Coordinates of C-alpha atoms and ligand atoms in Angstrom, one line a residue:
X304 CA -30.3 -56.0 -49.5
X305 CA -31.2 -52.4 -50.2
X306 CA -29.6 -49.7 -52.3
X307 CA -30.4 -47.3 -49.5
X308 CA -27.5 -48.6 -47.3
X309 CA -24.0 -48.3 -48.8
X310 CA -21.3 -50.4 -47.2
X311 CA -17.5 -50.1 -47.7
X312 CA -14.4 -51.2 -45.8
X313 CA -11.5 -48.8 -46.1
X314 CA -8.4 -49.8 -44.0
X315 CA -10.4 -51.6 -41.3
X316 CA -13.1 -48.8 -41.1
X317 CA -16.4 -50.2 -42.2
X318 CA -18.6 -47.3 -43.3
X319 CA -22.3 -47.7 -43.3
X320 CA -24.0 -44.9 -45.2
X321 CA -27.7 -44.2 -45.0
X322 CA -28.4 -43.3 -48.6
X323 CA -32.0 -42.3 -49.2
X324 CA -31.4 -38.6 -49.4
X325 CA -34.7 -37.8 -51.3
X326 CA -36.5 -39.0 -48.2
X327 CA -34.0 -37.5 -45.8
X328 CA -32.6 -40.9 -45.1
X329 CA -35.8 -42.0 -43.4
X330 CA -35.2 -45.5 -42.2
X331 CA -37.2 -48.4 -43.7
X332 CA -37.4 -52.0 -42.5
X333 CA -35.0 -53.0 -45.3
X334 CA -32.5 -50.4 -44.2
X335 CA -32.6 -51.6 -40.6
X336 CA -32.1 -55.1 -41.9
X337 CA -29.0 -54.1 -44.0
X338 CA -27.5 -52.1 -41.0
X339 CA -28.1 -55.0 -38.6
X340 CA -26.6 -57.6 -41.0
X341 CA -23.5 -55.4 -41.4
X342 CA -23.0 -54.7 -37.7
X343 CA -23.6 -58.3 -36.8
X344 CA -21.1 -59.6 -39.5
X345 CA -18.5 -57.1 -38.3
X346 CA -18.4 -58.8 -34.9
X347 CA -16.7 -61.9 -36.4
X348 CA -14.8 -60.1 -39.2
X349 CA -11.2 -59.4 -38.2
X350 CA -11.0 -57.0 -41.2
X351 CA -13.4 -54.6 -39.4
X352 CA -11.8 -52.7 -36.5
X353 CA -14.2 -49.7 -36.4
X354 CA -17.7 -49.1 -37.7
X355 CA -18.5 -45.6 -39.0
X356 CA -22.2 -44.6 -39.4
X357 CA -23.0 -41.7 -41.7
X358 CA -25.7 -40.3 -43.9
X359 CA -25.8 -39.0 -47.5
X360 CA -27.2 -35.6 -48.4
X361 CA -28.2 -32.7 -46.2
X362 CA -29.1 -34.6 -43.0
X363 CA -28.0 -37.7 -41.0
X364 CA -31.5 -39.2 -40.9
X365 CA -35.2 -38.0 -40.4
X366 CA -35.6 -41.2 -38.3
X367 CA -38.0 -44.1 -38.8
X368 CA -40.0 -43.9 -42.0
X369 CA -43.3 -42.5 -40.7
X370 CA -45.2 -44.2 -43.6
X371 CA -44.0 -47.5 -42.2
X372 CA -45.1 -46.6 -38.7
X373 CA -48.6 -45.8 -40.1
X374 CA -48.6 -49.1 -42.0
X375 CA -47.7 -51.1 -38.9
X376 CA -50.4 -49.2 -36.9
X377 CA -52.9 -50.2 -39.6
X378 CA -51.9 -53.8 -39.4
X379 CA -50.7 -53.7 -43.0
X380 CA -47.2 -55.1 -42.5
X381 CA -46.2 -58.7 -42.8
X382 CA -42.8 -60.4 -42.2
X383 CA -39.9 -59.8 -39.9
X384 CA -39.3 -56.4 -38.4
X385 CA -35.6 -55.7 -38.5
X386 CA -35.5 -52.7 -36.2
X387 CA -35.2 -54.8 -33.1
X388 CA -32.3 -56.7 -34.7
X389 CA -30.7 -53.4 -35.5
X390 CA -31.1 -52.1 -32.0
X391 CA -29.7 -55.4 -30.6
X392 CA -26.7 -55.2 -33.0
X393 CA -25.9 -51.7 -31.7
X394 CA -26.3 -52.7 -28.0
X395 CA -24.2 -55.8 -28.4
X396 CA -21.5 -54.5 -30.8
X397 CA -18.0 -54.9 -29.4
X398 CA -16.5 -52.9 -32.3
X399 CA -16.2 -49.2 -31.7
X400 CA -19.0 -47.3 -33.3
X401 CA -18.3 -43.8 -34.7
X402 CA -21.0 -41.5 -36.0
X403 CA -20.7 -38.5 -38.4
X404 CA -23.8 -36.4 -38.1
X405 CA -24.8 -33.4 -40.3
X406 CA -28.1 -31.6 -40.3
X407 CA -31.0 -33.3 -38.5
X408 CA -30.8 -36.5 -36.6
X409 CA -34.4 -37.3 -35.7
X410 CA -35.7 -40.0 -33.4
X411 CA -33.7 -43.2 -33.8
X412 CA -31.2 -40.9 -35.6
X413 CA -30.4 -39.4 -32.2
X414 CA -31.0 -42.4 -30.0
X415 CA -28.5 -44.6 -32.1
X416 CA -25.9 -42.0 -31.2
X417 CA -26.2 -43.0 -27.5
X418 CA -24.8 -46.4 -28.6
X419 CA -21.9 -44.9 -30.6
X420 CA -18.6 -44.5 -28.9
X421 CA -17.4 -41.4 -30.7
X422 CA -19.8 -38.9 -32.2
X423 CA -18.7 -36.1 -34.5
X424 CA -21.2 -33.4 -35.3
X425 CA -21.2 -30.9 -38.1
X426 CA -21.8 -27.4 -36.9
X427 CA -25.3 -27.5 -38.4
X428 CA -26.3 -30.7 -36.6
X429 CA -29.7 -30.7 -34.8
X430 CA -30.6 -33.6 -32.6
X431 CA -34.2 -34.4 -31.7
X432 CA -36.3 -37.2 -30.2
X433 CA -39.9 -36.2 -30.9
X434 CA -41.4 -39.6 -29.9
X435 CA -44.1 -38.1 -27.7
X436 CA -45.1 -35.6 -30.5
X437 CA -45.7 -38.7 -32.6
X438 CA -47.7 -40.2 -29.7
X439 CA -44.9 -42.8 -29.2
X440 CA -42.3 -43.4 -26.5
X441 CA -38.5 -43.5 -26.5
X442 CA -36.7 -46.5 -27.8
X443 CA -33.2 -47.9 -28.3
X444 CA -32.7 -47.9 -24.5
X445 CA -32.8 -44.1 -24.7
X446 CA -35.2 -43.9 -21.8
X447 CA -32.3 -45.2 -19.7
X448 CA -29.3 -43.8 -21.6
X449 CA -30.5 -40.3 -22.3
X450 CA -31.1 -39.2 -18.7
X451 CA -27.9 -41.0 -17.6
X452 CA -26.0 -39.0 -20.2
X453 CA -27.5 -35.5 -20.0
X454 CA -29.6 -35.6 -16.8
X455 CA -33.3 -36.0 -16.3
X456 CA -34.3 -32.4 -16.8
X457 CA -32.8 -32.1 -20.3
X458 CA -33.8 -35.7 -21.3
X459 CA -37.4 -35.2 -20.3
X460 CA -37.6 -32.0 -22.2
X461 CA -36.1 -33.6 -25.3
X462 CA -38.5 -36.5 -25.2
X463 CA -41.7 -34.7 -24.1
X464 CA -41.4 -31.5 -26.1
X465 CA -39.4 -32.9 -29.0
X466 CA -37.5 -29.8 -29.7
X467 CA -34.1 -30.0 -31.4
X468 CA -30.8 -29.5 -29.6
X469 CA -28.1 -27.7 -31.6
X470 CA -24.5 -28.9 -32.0
X471 CA -23.1 -26.6 -29.4
X472 CA -25.5 -27.7 -26.7
X473 CA -25.2 -31.4 -27.7
X474 CA -21.4 -31.1 -27.2
X475 CA -21.8 -29.3 -23.9
X476 CA -24.3 -31.9 -22.7
X477 CA -22.0 -34.8 -23.5
X478 CA -23.9 -36.1 -26.5
X479 CA -20.9 -35.7 -28.8
X480 CA -17.1 -35.6 -28.8
X481 CA -16.5 -32.9 -31.4
X482 CA -18.2 -30.2 -33.5
X483 CA -16.5 -29.4 -36.8
X484 CA -17.4 -27.3 -39.8
X485 CA -19.7 -29.2 -42.2
X486 CA -17.0 -29.5 -44.9
X487 CA -14.6 -31.2 -42.4
X488 CA -17.2 -33.7 -41.0
X489 CA -16.2 -36.7 -43.1
X490 CA -12.4 -36.2 -42.8
X491 CA -12.5 -35.6 -39.0
X492 CA -14.8 -38.6 -38.4
X493 CA -12.5 -40.8 -40.6
X494 CA -9.4 -39.5 -38.9
X495 CA -10.8 -40.4 -35.5
X496 CA -11.9 -43.8 -36.7
X497 CA -8.5 -44.4 -38.2
X498 CA -6.9 -43.5 -34.8
X499 CA -9.2 -46.0 -33.1
X500 CA -8.4 -48.6 -35.8
X501 CA -4.7 -48.5 -34.9
X502 CA -5.4 -49.1 -31.2
X503 CA -5.1 -52.7 -29.9
X504 CA -8.5 -54.3 -30.8
X505 CA -8.7 -56.5 -27.8
X506 CA -8.2 -53.7 -25.3
X507 CA -10.6 -51.5 -27.3
X508 CA -13.4 -54.0 -27.2
X509 CA -12.8 -55.1 -23.6
X510 CA -12.9 -51.4 -22.5
X511 CA -16.2 -51.0 -24.3
X512 CA -17.6 -54.1 -22.6
X513 CA -16.6 -52.8 -19.2
X514 CA -18.3 -49.5 -19.9
X515 CA -21.5 -50.8 -21.5
X516 CA -23.6 -53.7 -20.3
X517 CA -25.5 -55.2 -23.3
X518 CA -27.8 -57.2 -21.0
X519 CA -29.0 -54.1 -19.2
X520 CA -29.5 -52.3 -22.5
X521 CA -31.4 -55.3 -24.0
X522 CA -33.8 -55.4 -21.1
X523 CA -34.6 -51.7 -21.5
X524 CA -35.0 -52.1 -25.2
X525 CA -37.5 -54.9 -24.7
X526 CA -39.5 -53.0 -22.1
X527 CA -39.6 -50.0 -24.4
X528 CA -40.6 -52.1 -27.5
X529 CA -43.6 -53.4 -25.7
X530 CA -44.8 -49.9 -24.9
X531 CA -43.9 -48.6 -28.3
X532 CA -45.9 -51.4 -30.1
X533 CA -48.9 -50.6 -27.9
X534 CA -48.7 -46.9 -28.5
X535 CA -48.5 -47.4 -32.3
X536 CA -52.0 -48.7 -32.2
X537 CA -53.6 -45.8 -30.3
X538 CA -55.9 -43.1 -31.7
X539 CA -53.2 -40.6 -30.7
X540 CA -50.7 -42.3 -33.0
X541 CA -53.2 -42.5 -35.9
X542 CA -53.8 -38.8 -35.6
X543 CA -50.0 -38.1 -35.6
X544 CA -49.3 -40.2 -38.7
X545 CA -52.3 -38.9 -40.6
X546 CA -51.2 -35.3 -39.8
X547 CA -47.7 -36.1 -41.1
X548 CA -49.1 -37.5 -44.3
X549 CA -51.5 -34.5 -44.7
X550 CA -48.6 -32.1 -43.9
X551 CA -50.6 -30.4 -41.0
X552 CA -49.9 -30.2 -37.3
X553 CA -51.6 -32.9 -35.3
X554 CA -54.5 -32.0 -33.0
X555 CA -54.4 -34.2 -29.9
X556 CA -56.9 -32.1 -28.0
X557 CA -59.8 -33.2 -30.2
X558 CA -59.1 -36.8 -29.0
X559 CA -59.6 -35.8 -25.3
X560 CA -62.9 -37.6 -25.0
X561 CA -61.6 -40.8 -26.7
X562 CA -59.6 -43.6 -25.1
X563 CA -55.8 -43.0 -25.2
Ligands
LIG1866 N1 -40.5 -40.8 -42.9 C1 -41.0 -40.8 -44.2 N2 -40.7 -39.8 -45.1 C2 -40.0 -38.8 -44.6 C3 -39.6 -38.7 -43.3 C4 -39.9 -39.8 -42.4 N3 -39.4 -39.8 -41.2 N4 -38.9 -37.5 -43.1 C5 -38.9 -36.9 -44.3 N5 -39.6 -37.7 -45.2 C6 -39.9 -37.4 -46.6 C7 -41.0 -36.3 -46.7 O1 -42.3 -36.9 -46.7 C8 -40.7 -35.7 -48.1 O2 -41.1 -36.6 -49.1 P1 -41.8 -36.1 -50.5 O3 -40.7 -35.3 -51.1 O4 -42.2 -37.3 -51.2 O5 -43.0 -35.2 -50.0 C9 -39.1 -35.8 -48.2 O6 -38.7 -36.8 -47.2 C10 -38.5 -34.5 -47.8 O7 -38.9 -34.1 -46.5 P2 -39.3 -32.6 -46.2 O8 -40.2 -32.7 -45.0 O9 -39.9 -31.9 -47.4 O10 -37.9 -32.0 -45.8 P3 -37.7 -30.8 -44.8 O11 -36.2 -30.5 -44.9 O12 -38.6 -29.7 -45.0 O13 -37.9 -31.3 -43.3 C11 -37.7 -32.9 -41.5 C12 -37.1 -32.3 -42.8 C13 -36.9 -34.0 -41.0 C14 -37.8 -31.8 -40.5 C15 -39.2 -33.3 -41.8 O14 -39.2 -34.1 -43.0 C16 -39.8 -34.2 -40.7 O15 -40.2 -33.7 -39.6 N6 -39.8 -35.5 -40.8 C17 -40.4 -36.4 -39.9 C18 -39.4 -36.7 -38.8 C19 -40.0 -37.7 -37.8 O16 -41.0 -37.4 -37.1 N7 -39.4 -38.9 -37.7 C20 -39.8 -39.9 -36.8 C21 -39.2 -39.7 -35.5 S1 -39.6 -41.0 -34.3

């Protein structure tokens, strides 16, 4: 349990709210655990017809907690890591997943959107996947899903250069269904979720199953996780996390003579 994920069921719409606004909703292990528990439980709960993912405050989420990345890299973390369970719950969910995104969606904040079935963006949304800038690699099956969705050229640039994509481009590229004014984000996302909730649940989930193959996604997630875990331990990653903690840009060129 964590106070940083708020859960509420309103008329069959289960809303999962990332609620750590002072840290820009950066996702901790406990938050992944709470999200995974809720999405897994929704699978067998007839009272849940749609899952709505949202964030409190001025941004959707700044992605994985970088301090936790650094702690894992230093070998200072014990116990179960819930992120893989969270990714699995997304990939296997038969319930429609709807996302409401304002401000930045960094890293897993953007890659989780590839598993959502309807994505509503506020006009100030900025999507980015700066894994390489952190000396890491894409996750959440995004190395498969992103190029499929937006084409190799755009996907490679998003991953390798890490620059943010604005709401208009995200819509044009097929990363989202709607762009709405920020003050309408919640109502528009809920209205869409409510429309989905009224549709026949069996046909909705079977359609999703025909469109998304969880086994293919899980195989990609596994392959990525192995590489991700290996990259976390590199000197490149140590430099990236130290730079974040010291609020300075990383200097990867100085590592040129050390093993990657
Ligand atoms: N992990 C841990 N803490 C984070 C975080 C993250 N991913 N993102 C933001 N925070 C924390 C900051 O350290 C800061 O904490 P402090 O107030 O104790 O110093 C607080 O949240 C506010 O962040 P700040 O950077 O001041 O906000 P901003 O609006 O200027 O910038 C971002 C927002 C998202 C652009 C910036 O915080 C950022 O780049 N975060 C890292 C994103 C990232 O690389 N995520 C991992 C992707 S794989």
